[in-house]
């Protein structure tokens, strides 16, 4: 399949590009073509060292998205509106995968429109050292994205809890579960297969896109536990 990774020059994008290039034609997108080409060249050097002659390409986000079957949104939550606006006109039958998590540091912030209690911890020392899930107005990053996409474009939310450095280190054996959320079983099956294309990832169906908040919110939990307990490479595994 042709896979575009928008924000593919970034931390998590690199891991997806490297790992998926073994079985798919991967193009990384960027706001800057030269940056995309430079990252693609760097990734190809890594692949070469591992004996793979699969070639990753780099281009601008829109061109990458236009030519793809699958589009990964590997960008930060706050950059979603501009990137979706950019690709909206060329979306046709591509499946969008969101790995996006809205999280913050310093204070737990829950959208004021949400009925959930707002938590604002004021102990500065403690606060400085942990992440919180920042609940988007729609409930999750995936639901926000769904609202921005043209009708008929299918969205799957997945891969939120995989650490970027582990994914990008081809020496590392992965052993993680991947929660997959989406409204279309057809699209979810494609994402299950993509996850299985990366050795030792086990995709698990979580439910419709409305369940994405549960999976997204595990990411700050994993990061907090990892950093406080010095557990590198922590992810999620259901046993
Ligand atoms: N890091 C992880 O371990 C991890 C794990 C799971 C999920 N995620 C999720 O994956 C997403 C990306 O995380 P990341 O750590 O890979 O982020 P990142 O490295 O900080 O950023 C990814 C890419 O976003 C692009 N970007 C920066 N500013 C932008 C803007 N204003 N508009 C459009 N694009 C912009 C940059 O690409 P260009 O400059 O080339 O355009 C950058 O390389 C996040 O939503 C995160 O929650 C991350």
PDB file of C-alpha atoms and ligand atoms in Angstrom:
ATOM      1  CA  UNK A   1       0.000   0.000   0.000  1.00  0.00           C
ATOM      2  CA  UNK A   2       1.033   3.605  -0.485  1.00  0.00           C
ATOM      3  CA  UNK A   3       1.432   5.240   2.907  1.00  0.00           C
ATOM      4  CA  UNK A   4       1.881   8.950   3.547  1.00  0.00           C
ATOM      5  CA  UNK A   5       3.150  10.041   6.943  1.00  0.00           C
ATOM      6  CA  UNK A   6       2.346  13.702   7.471  1.00  0.00           C
ATOM      7  CA  UNK A   7       4.796  15.114   9.971  1.00  0.00           C
ATOM      8  CA  UNK A   8       7.017  12.190   8.982  1.00  0.00           C
ATOM      9  CA  UNK A   9      10.121  14.229   9.857  1.00  0.00           C
ATOM     10  CA  UNK A  10       9.133  14.087  13.542  1.00  0.00           C
ATOM     11  CA  UNK A  11       9.706  11.627  16.359  1.00  0.00           C
ATOM     12  CA  UNK A  12       6.897   9.141  15.877  1.00  0.00           C
ATOM     13  CA  UNK A  13       6.784   9.644  12.087  1.00  0.00           C
ATOM     14  CA  UNK A  14      10.329   8.358  11.786  1.00  0.00           C
ATOM     15  CA  UNK A  15       9.454   5.078  13.491  1.00  0.00           C
ATOM     16  CA  UNK A  16       6.388   4.481  11.319  1.00  0.00           C
ATOM     17  CA  UNK A  17       8.364   5.296   8.179  1.00  0.00           C
ATOM     18  CA  UNK A  18      11.180   2.885   9.030  1.00  0.00           C
ATOM     19  CA  UNK A  19       9.030   0.029  10.277  1.00  0.00           C
ATOM     20  CA  UNK A  20       6.369   0.196   7.564  1.00  0.00           C
ATOM     21  CA  UNK A  21       8.807   0.639   4.678  1.00  0.00           C
ATOM     22  CA  UNK A  22       9.564  -3.086   4.760  1.00  0.00           C
ATOM     23  CA  UNK A  23       6.112  -3.907   3.457  1.00  0.00           C
ATOM     24  CA  UNK A  24       4.782  -0.648   2.010  1.00  0.00           C
ATOM     25  CA  UNK A  25       5.688   2.276  -0.210  1.00  0.00           C
ATOM     26  CA  UNK A  26       6.241   5.049   2.336  1.00  0.00           C
ATOM     27  CA  UNK A  27       6.359   8.780   1.640  1.00  0.00           C
ATOM     28  CA  UNK A  28       6.988  11.231   4.429  1.00  0.00           C
ATOM     29  CA  UNK A  29       5.378  14.647   4.290  1.00  0.00           C
ATOM     30  CA  UNK A  30       6.545  17.925   5.737  1.00  0.00           C
ATOM     31  CA  UNK A  31       5.699  21.599   5.493  1.00  0.00           C
ATOM     32  CA  UNK A  32       9.082  21.895   3.827  1.00  0.00           C
ATOM     33  CA  UNK A  33      10.022  19.661   0.870  1.00  0.00           C
ATOM     34  CA  UNK A  34      13.758  19.973   1.478  1.00  0.00           C
ATOM     35  CA  UNK A  35      13.324  18.922   5.116  1.00  0.00           C
ATOM     36  CA  UNK A  36      11.258  15.923   3.997  1.00  0.00           C
ATOM     37  CA  UNK A  37      13.885  14.894   1.466  1.00  0.00           C
ATOM     38  CA  UNK A  38      16.670  15.241   4.050  1.00  0.00           C
ATOM     39  CA  UNK A  39      14.761  13.093   6.573  1.00  0.00           C
ATOM     40  CA  UNK A  40      13.958  10.520   3.886  1.00  0.00           C
ATOM     41  CA  UNK A  41      17.665  10.332   2.999  1.00  0.00           C
ATOM     42  CA  UNK A  42      18.535   9.860   6.689  1.00  0.00           C
ATOM     43  CA  UNK A  43      15.913   7.097   7.067  1.00  0.00           C
ATOM     44  CA  UNK A  44      17.130   5.370   3.883  1.00  0.00           C
ATOM     45  CA  UNK A  45      20.664   5.337   5.269  1.00  0.00           C
ATOM     46  CA  UNK A  46      19.362   3.566   8.372  1.00  0.00           C
ATOM     47  CA  UNK A  47      17.453   1.069   6.252  1.00  0.00           C
ATOM     48  CA  UNK A  48      20.551   0.382   4.198  1.00  0.00           C
ATOM     49  CA  UNK A  49      22.500  -0.431   7.356  1.00  0.00           C
ATOM     50  CA  UNK A  50      19.824  -3.004   8.152  1.00  0.00           C
ATOM     51  CA  UNK A  51      20.165  -4.516   4.702  1.00  0.00           C
ATOM     52  CA  UNK A  52      16.934  -3.135   3.316  1.00  0.00           C
ATOM     53  CA  UNK A  53      16.897  -1.443  -0.059  1.00  0.00           C
ATOM     54  CA  UNK A  54      13.358  -0.178   0.445  1.00  0.00           C
ATOM     55  CA  UNK A  55      13.284   3.494  -0.344  1.00  0.00           C
ATOM     56  CA  UNK A  56      11.353   6.107   1.575  1.00  0.00           C
ATOM     57  CA  UNK A  57      10.516   9.305  -0.284  1.00  0.00           C
ATOM     58  CA  UNK A  58      10.038  12.823   1.026  1.00  0.00           C
ATOM     59  CA  UNK A  59       7.789  15.598  -0.232  1.00  0.00           C
ATOM     60  CA  UNK A  60       5.327  18.221   1.012  1.00  0.00           C
ATOM     61  CA  UNK A  61       2.365  17.119   3.137  1.00  0.00           C
ATOM     62  CA  UNK A  62      -0.245  17.744   0.453  1.00  0.00           C
ATOM     63  CA  UNK A  63       1.533  15.837  -2.325  1.00  0.00           C
ATOM     64  CA  UNK A  64       2.262  12.967   0.040  1.00  0.00           C
ATOM     65  CA  UNK A  65      -1.407  12.789   1.050  1.00  0.00           C
ATOM     66  CA  UNK A  66      -2.686  13.071  -2.520  1.00  0.00           C
ATOM     67  CA  UNK A  67      -0.845   9.981  -3.726  1.00  0.00           C
ATOM     68  CA  UNK A  68      -1.536   7.751  -0.730  1.00  0.00           C
ATOM     69  CA  UNK A  69      -3.957   4.971   0.180  1.00  0.00           C
ATOM     70  CA  UNK A  70      -3.332   5.551   3.883  1.00  0.00           C
ATOM     71  CA  UNK A  71      -2.485   8.862   5.549  1.00  0.00           C
ATOM     72  CA  UNK A  72      -0.912   8.928   9.005  1.00  0.00           C
ATOM     73  CA  UNK A  73      -1.404  12.173  10.903  1.00  0.00           C
ATOM     74  CA  UNK A  74       1.858  12.157  12.872  1.00  0.00           C
ATOM     75  CA  UNK A  75       1.606  15.744  14.033  1.00  0.00           C
ATOM     76  CA  UNK A  76       0.806  17.443  17.291  1.00  0.00           C
ATOM     77  CA  UNK A  77      -2.743  18.138  18.326  1.00  0.00           C
ATOM     78  CA  UNK A  78      -2.439  21.901  17.955  1.00  0.00           C
ATOM     79  CA  UNK A  79      -1.308  21.553  14.329  1.00  0.00           C
ATOM     80  CA  UNK A  80      -4.263  19.440  13.252  1.00  0.00           C
ATOM     81  CA  UNK A  81      -6.559  22.207  11.899  1.00  0.00           C
ATOM     82  CA  UNK A  82      -3.986  23.665   9.493  1.00  0.00           C
ATOM     83  CA  UNK A  83      -2.877  20.270   8.208  1.00  0.00           C
ATOM     84  CA  UNK A  84      -6.438  19.019   7.678  1.00  0.00           C
ATOM     85  CA  UNK A  85      -7.347  22.261   5.926  1.00  0.00           C
ATOM     86  CA  UNK A  86      -4.378  21.746   3.611  1.00  0.00           C
ATOM     87  CA  UNK A  87      -5.262  18.177   2.631  1.00  0.00           C
ATOM     88  CA  UNK A  88      -9.057  18.427   2.651  1.00  0.00           C
ATOM     89  CA  UNK A  89      -9.345  19.384  -1.042  1.00  0.00           C
ATOM     90  CA  UNK A  90      -7.418  16.331  -2.211  1.00  0.00           C
ATOM     91  CA  UNK A  91      -9.029  13.756   0.055  1.00  0.00           C
ATOM     92  CA  UNK A  92     -10.863  11.121  -1.907  1.00  0.00           C
ATOM     93  CA  UNK A  93     -10.711   7.521  -0.725  1.00  0.00           C
ATOM     94  CA  UNK A  94      -7.707   7.624   1.568  1.00  0.00           C
ATOM     95  CA  UNK A  95      -8.010   6.182   5.054  1.00  0.00           C
ATOM     96  CA  UNK A  96      -6.763   8.572   7.726  1.00  0.00           C
ATOM     97  CA  UNK A  97      -4.961   7.224  10.779  1.00  0.00           C
ATOM     98  CA  UNK A  98      -4.689   9.512  13.779  1.00  0.00           C
ATOM     99  CA  UNK A  99      -1.999   8.797  16.355  1.00  0.00           C
ATOM    100  CA  UNK A 100      -2.616  12.205  17.882  1.00  0.00           C
ATOM    101  CA  UNK A 101      -2.829  12.719  21.627  1.00  0.00           C
ATOM    102  CA  UNK A 102      -3.761  16.004  23.234  1.00  0.00           C
ATOM    103  CA  UNK A 103      -1.700  16.265  26.366  1.00  0.00           C
ATOM    104  CA  UNK A 104      -0.028  18.912  28.383  1.00  0.00           C
ATOM    105  CA  UNK A 105       2.343  19.610  31.198  1.00  0.00           C
ATOM    106  CA  UNK A 106       2.038  21.866  34.203  1.00  0.00           C
ATOM    107  CA  UNK A 107      -1.653  21.555  34.870  1.00  0.00           C
ATOM    108  CA  UNK A 108      -4.459  19.160  34.226  1.00  0.00           C
ATOM    109  CA  UNK A 109      -6.743  20.961  31.893  1.00  0.00           C
ATOM    110  CA  UNK A 110     -10.140  19.733  30.927  1.00  0.00           C
ATOM    111  CA  UNK A 111     -12.109  21.715  28.384  1.00  0.00           C
ATOM    112  CA  UNK A 112     -14.481  24.079  30.242  1.00  0.00           C
ATOM    113  CA  UNK A 113     -17.380  22.947  28.066  1.00  0.00           C
ATOM    114  CA  UNK A 114     -16.884  19.425  29.297  1.00  0.00           C
ATOM    115  CA  UNK A 115     -19.048  18.353  32.197  1.00  0.00           C
ATOM    116  CA  UNK A 116     -16.007  16.847  33.890  1.00  0.00           C
ATOM    117  CA  UNK A 117     -14.546  18.593  36.882  1.00  0.00           C
ATOM    118  CA  UNK A 118     -11.614  20.878  36.109  1.00  0.00           C
ATOM    119  CA  UNK A 119      -8.485  19.935  37.947  1.00  0.00           C
ATOM    120  CA  UNK A 120      -5.835  22.557  38.462  1.00  0.00           C
ATOM    121  CA  UNK A 121      -3.095  21.319  40.738  1.00  0.00           C
ATOM    122  CA  UNK A 122      -1.077  24.208  42.035  1.00  0.00           C
ATOM    123  CA  UNK A 123       1.923  22.518  43.607  1.00  0.00           C
ATOM    124  CA  UNK A 124       4.541  23.762  41.169  1.00  0.00           C
ATOM    125  CA  UNK A 125       7.266  21.285  41.977  1.00  0.00           C
ATOM    126  CA  UNK A 126       5.022  18.321  41.485  1.00  0.00           C
ATOM    127  CA  UNK A 127       3.276  19.763  38.487  1.00  0.00           C
ATOM    128  CA  UNK A 128       6.421  20.405  36.559  1.00  0.00           C
ATOM    129  CA  UNK A 129       7.038  16.707  36.362  1.00  0.00           C
ATOM    130  CA  UNK A 130       3.989  15.069  34.970  1.00  0.00           C
ATOM    131  CA  UNK A 131       1.779  15.018  31.928  1.00  0.00           C
ATOM    132  CA  UNK A 132      -1.990  15.231  31.802  1.00  0.00           C
ATOM    133  CA  UNK A 133      -4.483  14.306  29.159  1.00  0.00           C
ATOM    134  CA  UNK A 134      -6.015  17.538  27.856  1.00  0.00           C
ATOM    135  CA  UNK A 135      -9.524  16.608  26.857  1.00  0.00           C
ATOM    136  CA  UNK A 136     -10.413  18.242  23.522  1.00  0.00           C
ATOM    137  CA  UNK A 137     -13.825  19.836  23.220  1.00  0.00           C
ATOM    138  CA  UNK A 138     -15.148  17.015  21.014  1.00  0.00           C
ATOM    139  CA  UNK A 139     -13.984  14.414  23.549  1.00  0.00           C
ATOM    140  CA  UNK A 140     -10.760  13.272  21.891  1.00  0.00           C
ATOM    141  CA  UNK A 141      -8.296  14.322  19.219  1.00  0.00           C
ATOM    142  CA  UNK A 142      -9.810  11.715  16.891  1.00  0.00           C
ATOM    143  CA  UNK A 143     -13.312  13.109  17.309  1.00  0.00           C
ATOM    144  CA  UNK A 144     -12.005  16.630  16.623  1.00  0.00           C
ATOM    145  CA  UNK A 145     -10.322  15.340  13.461  1.00  0.00           C
ATOM    146  CA  UNK A 146     -13.485  13.505  12.388  1.00  0.00           C
ATOM    147  CA  UNK A 147     -15.381  16.791  12.572  1.00  0.00           C
ATOM    148  CA  UNK A 148     -12.835  18.475  10.281  1.00  0.00           C
ATOM    149  CA  UNK A 149     -12.736  15.768   7.608  1.00  0.00           C
ATOM    150  CA  UNK A 150     -15.019  15.757   4.552  1.00  0.00           C
ATOM    151  CA  UNK A 151     -17.987  13.433   4.737  1.00  0.00           C
ATOM    152  CA  UNK A 152     -17.180   9.890   3.661  1.00  0.00           C
ATOM    153  CA  UNK A 153     -13.500  10.003   4.574  1.00  0.00           C
ATOM    154  CA  UNK A 154     -12.784   7.210   7.023  1.00  0.00           C
ATOM    155  CA  UNK A 155     -10.778   7.801  10.154  1.00  0.00           C
ATOM    156  CA  UNK A 156      -9.102   5.231  12.373  1.00  0.00           C
ATOM    157  CA  UNK A 157      -7.458   6.187  15.646  1.00  0.00           C
ATOM    158  CA  UNK A 158      -4.547   3.964  16.695  1.00  0.00           C
ATOM    159  CA  UNK A 159      -0.880   3.596  17.733  1.00  0.00           C
ATOM    160  CA  UNK A 160      -1.122   6.277  20.475  1.00  0.00           C
ATOM    161  CA  UNK A 161       0.804   4.419  23.150  1.00  0.00           C
ATOM    162  CA  UNK A 162       3.909   3.307  21.226  1.00  0.00           C
ATOM    163  CA  UNK A 163       7.078   5.163  22.297  1.00  0.00           C
ATOM    164  CA  UNK A 164       8.689   6.971  19.366  1.00  0.00           C
ATOM    165  CA  UNK A 165      12.306   6.145  20.189  1.00  0.00           C
ATOM    166  CA  UNK A 166      11.534   2.415  20.445  1.00  0.00           C
ATOM    167  CA  UNK A 167       9.608   2.391  17.187  1.00  0.00           C
ATOM    168  CA  UNK A 168      12.475   4.155  15.411  1.00  0.00           C
ATOM    169  CA  UNK A 169      15.176   1.863  16.800  1.00  0.00           C
ATOM    170  CA  UNK A 170      15.230  -1.148  14.507  1.00  0.00           C
ATOM    171  CA  UNK A 171      17.338  -3.064  17.027  1.00  0.00           C
ATOM    172  CA  UNK A 172      14.455  -2.918  19.491  1.00  0.00           C
ATOM    173  CA  UNK A 173      11.982  -5.779  19.536  1.00  0.00           C
ATOM    174  CA  UNK A 174       8.529  -4.391  20.107  1.00  0.00           C
ATOM    175  CA  UNK A 175       5.946  -6.092  22.284  1.00  0.00           C
ATOM    176  CA  UNK A 176       2.927  -3.830  22.493  1.00  0.00           C
ATOM    177  CA  UNK A 177      -0.818  -3.850  22.085  1.00  0.00           C
ATOM    178  CA  UNK A 178      -2.329  -1.297  19.746  1.00  0.00           C
ATOM    179  CA  UNK A 179      -5.813  -0.049  20.564  1.00  0.00           C
ATOM    180  CA  UNK A 180      -7.709   0.602  17.349  1.00  0.00           C
ATOM    181  CA  UNK A 181     -10.816   2.822  17.275  1.00  0.00           C
ATOM    182  CA  UNK A 182     -13.016   3.619  14.321  1.00  0.00           C
ATOM    183  CA  UNK A 183     -16.517   3.427  12.925  1.00  0.00           C
ATOM    184  CA  UNK A 184     -15.754   1.341   9.843  1.00  0.00           C
ATOM    185  CA  UNK A 185     -14.782  -2.304  10.260  1.00  0.00           C
ATOM    186  CA  UNK A 186     -13.370  -2.241   6.725  1.00  0.00           C
ATOM    187  CA  UNK A 187     -10.898   0.544   7.615  1.00  0.00           C
ATOM    188  CA  UNK A 188     -10.108  -0.970  10.994  1.00  0.00           C
ATOM    189  CA  UNK A 189      -9.243  -4.283   9.332  1.00  0.00           C
ATOM    190  CA  UNK A 190      -6.749  -2.458   7.119  1.00  0.00           C
ATOM    191  CA  UNK A 191      -5.187  -0.859  10.195  1.00  0.00           C
ATOM    192  CA  UNK A 192      -5.093  -4.226  12.013  1.00  0.00           C
ATOM    193  CA  UNK A 193      -3.108  -5.566   9.083  1.00  0.00           C
ATOM    194  CA  UNK A 194      -0.765  -2.555   9.099  1.00  0.00           C
ATOM    195  CA  UNK A 195      -0.100  -3.051  12.816  1.00  0.00           C
ATOM    196  CA  UNK A 196       0.619  -6.744  12.236  1.00  0.00           C
ATOM    197  CA  UNK A 197       3.061  -5.789   9.477  1.00  0.00           C
ATOM    198  CA  UNK A 198       5.265  -4.460  12.293  1.00  0.00           C
ATOM    199  CA  UNK A 199       6.553  -7.532  14.143  1.00  0.00           C
ATOM    200  CA  UNK A 200       5.150  -8.076  17.647  1.00  0.00           C
ATOM    201  CA  UNK A 201       2.483  -5.409  17.584  1.00  0.00           C
ATOM    202  CA  UNK A 202      -0.927  -6.813  18.422  1.00  0.00           C
ATOM    203  CA  UNK A 203      -3.876  -4.714  17.228  1.00  0.00           C
ATOM    204  CA  UNK A 204      -6.990  -4.836  19.417  1.00  0.00           C
ATOM    205  CA  UNK A 205     -10.390  -3.496  18.477  1.00  0.00           C
ATOM    206  CA  UNK A 206     -11.448  -0.947  21.105  1.00  0.00           C
ATOM    207  CA  UNK A 207     -14.690   0.277  19.540  1.00  0.00           C
ATOM    208  CA  UNK A 208     -16.016   3.188  17.497  1.00  0.00           C
ATOM    209  CA  UNK A 209     -14.235   6.514  17.235  1.00  0.00           C
ATOM    210  CA  UNK A 210     -16.009   7.682  20.419  1.00  0.00           C
ATOM    211  CA  UNK A 211     -13.807   5.288  22.404  1.00  0.00           C
ATOM    212  CA  UNK A 212     -10.593   6.977  21.267  1.00  0.00           C
ATOM    213  CA  UNK A 213     -10.347   9.219  24.353  1.00  0.00           C
ATOM    214  CA  UNK A 214      -9.810   6.116  26.494  1.00  0.00           C
ATOM    215  CA  UNK A 215      -6.836   5.014  24.419  1.00  0.00           C
ATOM    216  CA  UNK A 216      -5.425   8.503  23.865  1.00  0.00           C
ATOM    217  CA  UNK A 217      -5.520   9.243  27.584  1.00  0.00           C
ATOM    218  CA  UNK A 218      -3.313   6.228  28.323  1.00  0.00           C
ATOM    219  CA  UNK A 219      -0.349   7.979  26.679  1.00  0.00           C
ATOM    220  CA  UNK A 220       0.350  10.541  29.438  1.00  0.00           C
ATOM    221  CA  UNK A 221      -0.159   7.714  31.966  1.00  0.00           C
ATOM    222  CA  UNK A 222       2.498   5.614  30.221  1.00  0.00           C
ATOM    223  CA  UNK A 223       4.908   8.561  29.968  1.00  0.00           C
ATOM    224  CA  UNK A 224       4.454   9.492  33.641  1.00  0.00           C
ATOM    225  CA  UNK A 225       5.043   5.933  34.816  1.00  0.00           C
ATOM    226  CA  UNK A 226       8.027   5.559  32.491  1.00  0.00           C
ATOM    227  CA  UNK A 227       9.726   8.756  33.616  1.00  0.00           C
ATOM    228  CA  UNK A 228       9.026   8.393  37.359  1.00  0.00           C
ATOM    229  CA  UNK A 229      10.063   4.758  37.511  1.00  0.00           C
ATOM    230  CA  UNK A 230      12.876   4.927  34.972  1.00  0.00           C
ATOM    231  CA  UNK A 231      11.169   2.356  32.767  1.00  0.00           C
ATOM    232  CA  UNK A 232      12.362   2.970  29.248  1.00  0.00           C
ATOM    233  CA  UNK A 233      10.328   1.686  26.308  1.00  0.00           C
ATOM    234  CA  UNK A 234       7.114   1.362  28.286  1.00  0.00           C
ATOM    235  CA  UNK A 235       3.958   0.719  26.277  1.00  0.00           C
ATOM    236  CA  UNK A 236       0.629  -1.001  26.738  1.00  0.00           C
ATOM    237  CA  UNK A 237       0.106  -4.758  26.850  1.00  0.00           C
ATOM    238  CA  UNK A 238      -3.142  -6.403  27.984  1.00  0.00           C
ATOM    239  CA  UNK A 239      -2.604  -9.721  29.744  1.00  0.00           C
TER     240      UNK A 239
HETATM  241  N1  LIG B   1       6.473  10.955  20.381  1.00  0.00           N
HETATM  242  C1  LIG B   1       5.824   9.846  20.757  1.00  0.00           C
HETATM  243  O1  LIG B   1       6.407   8.960  21.440  1.00  0.00           O
HETATM  244  C2  LIG B   1       4.387   9.622  20.342  1.00  0.00           C
HETATM  245  C3  LIG B   1       3.800   8.362  20.562  1.00  0.00           C
HETATM  246  C4  LIG B   1       2.489   8.165  20.148  1.00  0.00           C
HETATM  247  C5  LIG B   1       1.761   9.194  19.584  1.00  0.00           C
HETATM  248  N2  LIG B   1       2.358  10.419  19.406  1.00  0.00           N
HETATM  249  C6  LIG B   1       1.576  11.495  18.808  1.00  0.00           C
HETATM  250  O2  LIG B   1       2.129  11.707  17.516  1.00  0.00           O
HETATM  251  C7  LIG B   1       2.017  13.073  17.175  1.00  0.00           C
HETATM  252  C8  LIG B   1       3.400  13.573  16.749  1.00  0.00           C
HETATM  253  O3  LIG B   1       4.262  13.495  17.861  1.00  0.00           O
HETATM  254  P1  LIG B   1       5.837  13.732  17.680  1.00  0.00           P
HETATM  255  O4  LIG B   1       6.440  13.544  19.005  1.00  0.00           O
HETATM  256  O5  LIG B   1       6.330  12.920  16.523  1.00  0.00           O
HETATM  257  O6  LIG B   1       5.827  15.291  17.286  1.00  0.00           O
HETATM  258  P2  LIG B   1       6.994  16.222  16.756  1.00  0.00           P
HETATM  259  O7  LIG B   1       8.196  15.417  16.432  1.00  0.00           O
HETATM  260  O8  LIG B   1       7.145  17.352  17.691  1.00  0.00           O
HETATM  261  O9  LIG B   1       6.336  16.851  15.441  1.00  0.00           O
HETATM  262  C9  LIG B   1       6.009  16.086  14.298  1.00  0.00           C
HETATM  263  C10 LIG B   1       6.086  16.968  13.071  1.00  0.00           C
HETATM  264  O10 LIG B   1       5.081  17.977  13.087  1.00  0.00           O
HETATM  265  C11 LIG B   1       5.452  18.958  12.135  1.00  0.00           C
HETATM  266  N3  LIG B   1       5.040  20.290  12.589  1.00  0.00           N
HETATM  267  C12 LIG B   1       5.617  21.064  13.542  1.00  0.00           C
HETATM  268  N4  LIG B   1       4.945  22.241  13.661  1.00  0.00           N
HETATM  269  C13 LIG B   1       3.928  22.194  12.753  1.00  0.00           C
HETATM  270  C14 LIG B   1       2.902  23.108  12.387  1.00  0.00           C
HETATM  271  N5  LIG B   1       2.779  24.299  12.962  1.00  0.00           N
HETATM  272  N6  LIG B   1       2.050  22.732  11.408  1.00  0.00           N
HETATM  273  C15 LIG B   1       2.152  21.511  10.810  1.00  0.00           C
HETATM  274  N7  LIG B   1       3.113  20.618  11.111  1.00  0.00           N
HETATM  275  C16 LIG B   1       3.980  20.948  12.072  1.00  0.00           C
HETATM  276  C17 LIG B   1       6.978  18.885  11.996  1.00  0.00           C
HETATM  277  O11 LIG B   1       7.241  18.495  10.659  1.00  0.00           O
HETATM  278  P3  LIG B   1       7.732  19.546   9.533  1.00  0.00           P
HETATM  279  O12 LIG B   1       8.523  20.627  10.234  1.00  0.00           O
HETATM  280  O13 LIG B   1       8.612  18.693   8.703  1.00  0.00           O
HETATM  281  O14 LIG B   1       6.511  20.019   8.861  1.00  0.00           O
HETATM  282  C18 LIG B   1       7.371  17.784  12.960  1.00  0.00           C
HETATM  283  O15 LIG B   1       8.431  17.005  12.480  1.00  0.00           O
HETATM  284  C19 LIG B   1       1.479  13.806  18.394  1.00  0.00           C
HETATM  285  O16 LIG B   1       0.113  14.068  18.220  1.00  0.00           O
HETATM  286  C20 LIG B   1       1.691  12.824  19.527  1.00  0.00           C
HETATM  287  O17 LIG B   1       0.702  12.936  20.524  1.00  0.00           O
HETATM  288  C21 LIG B   1       3.650  10.647  19.754  1.00  0.00           C
END
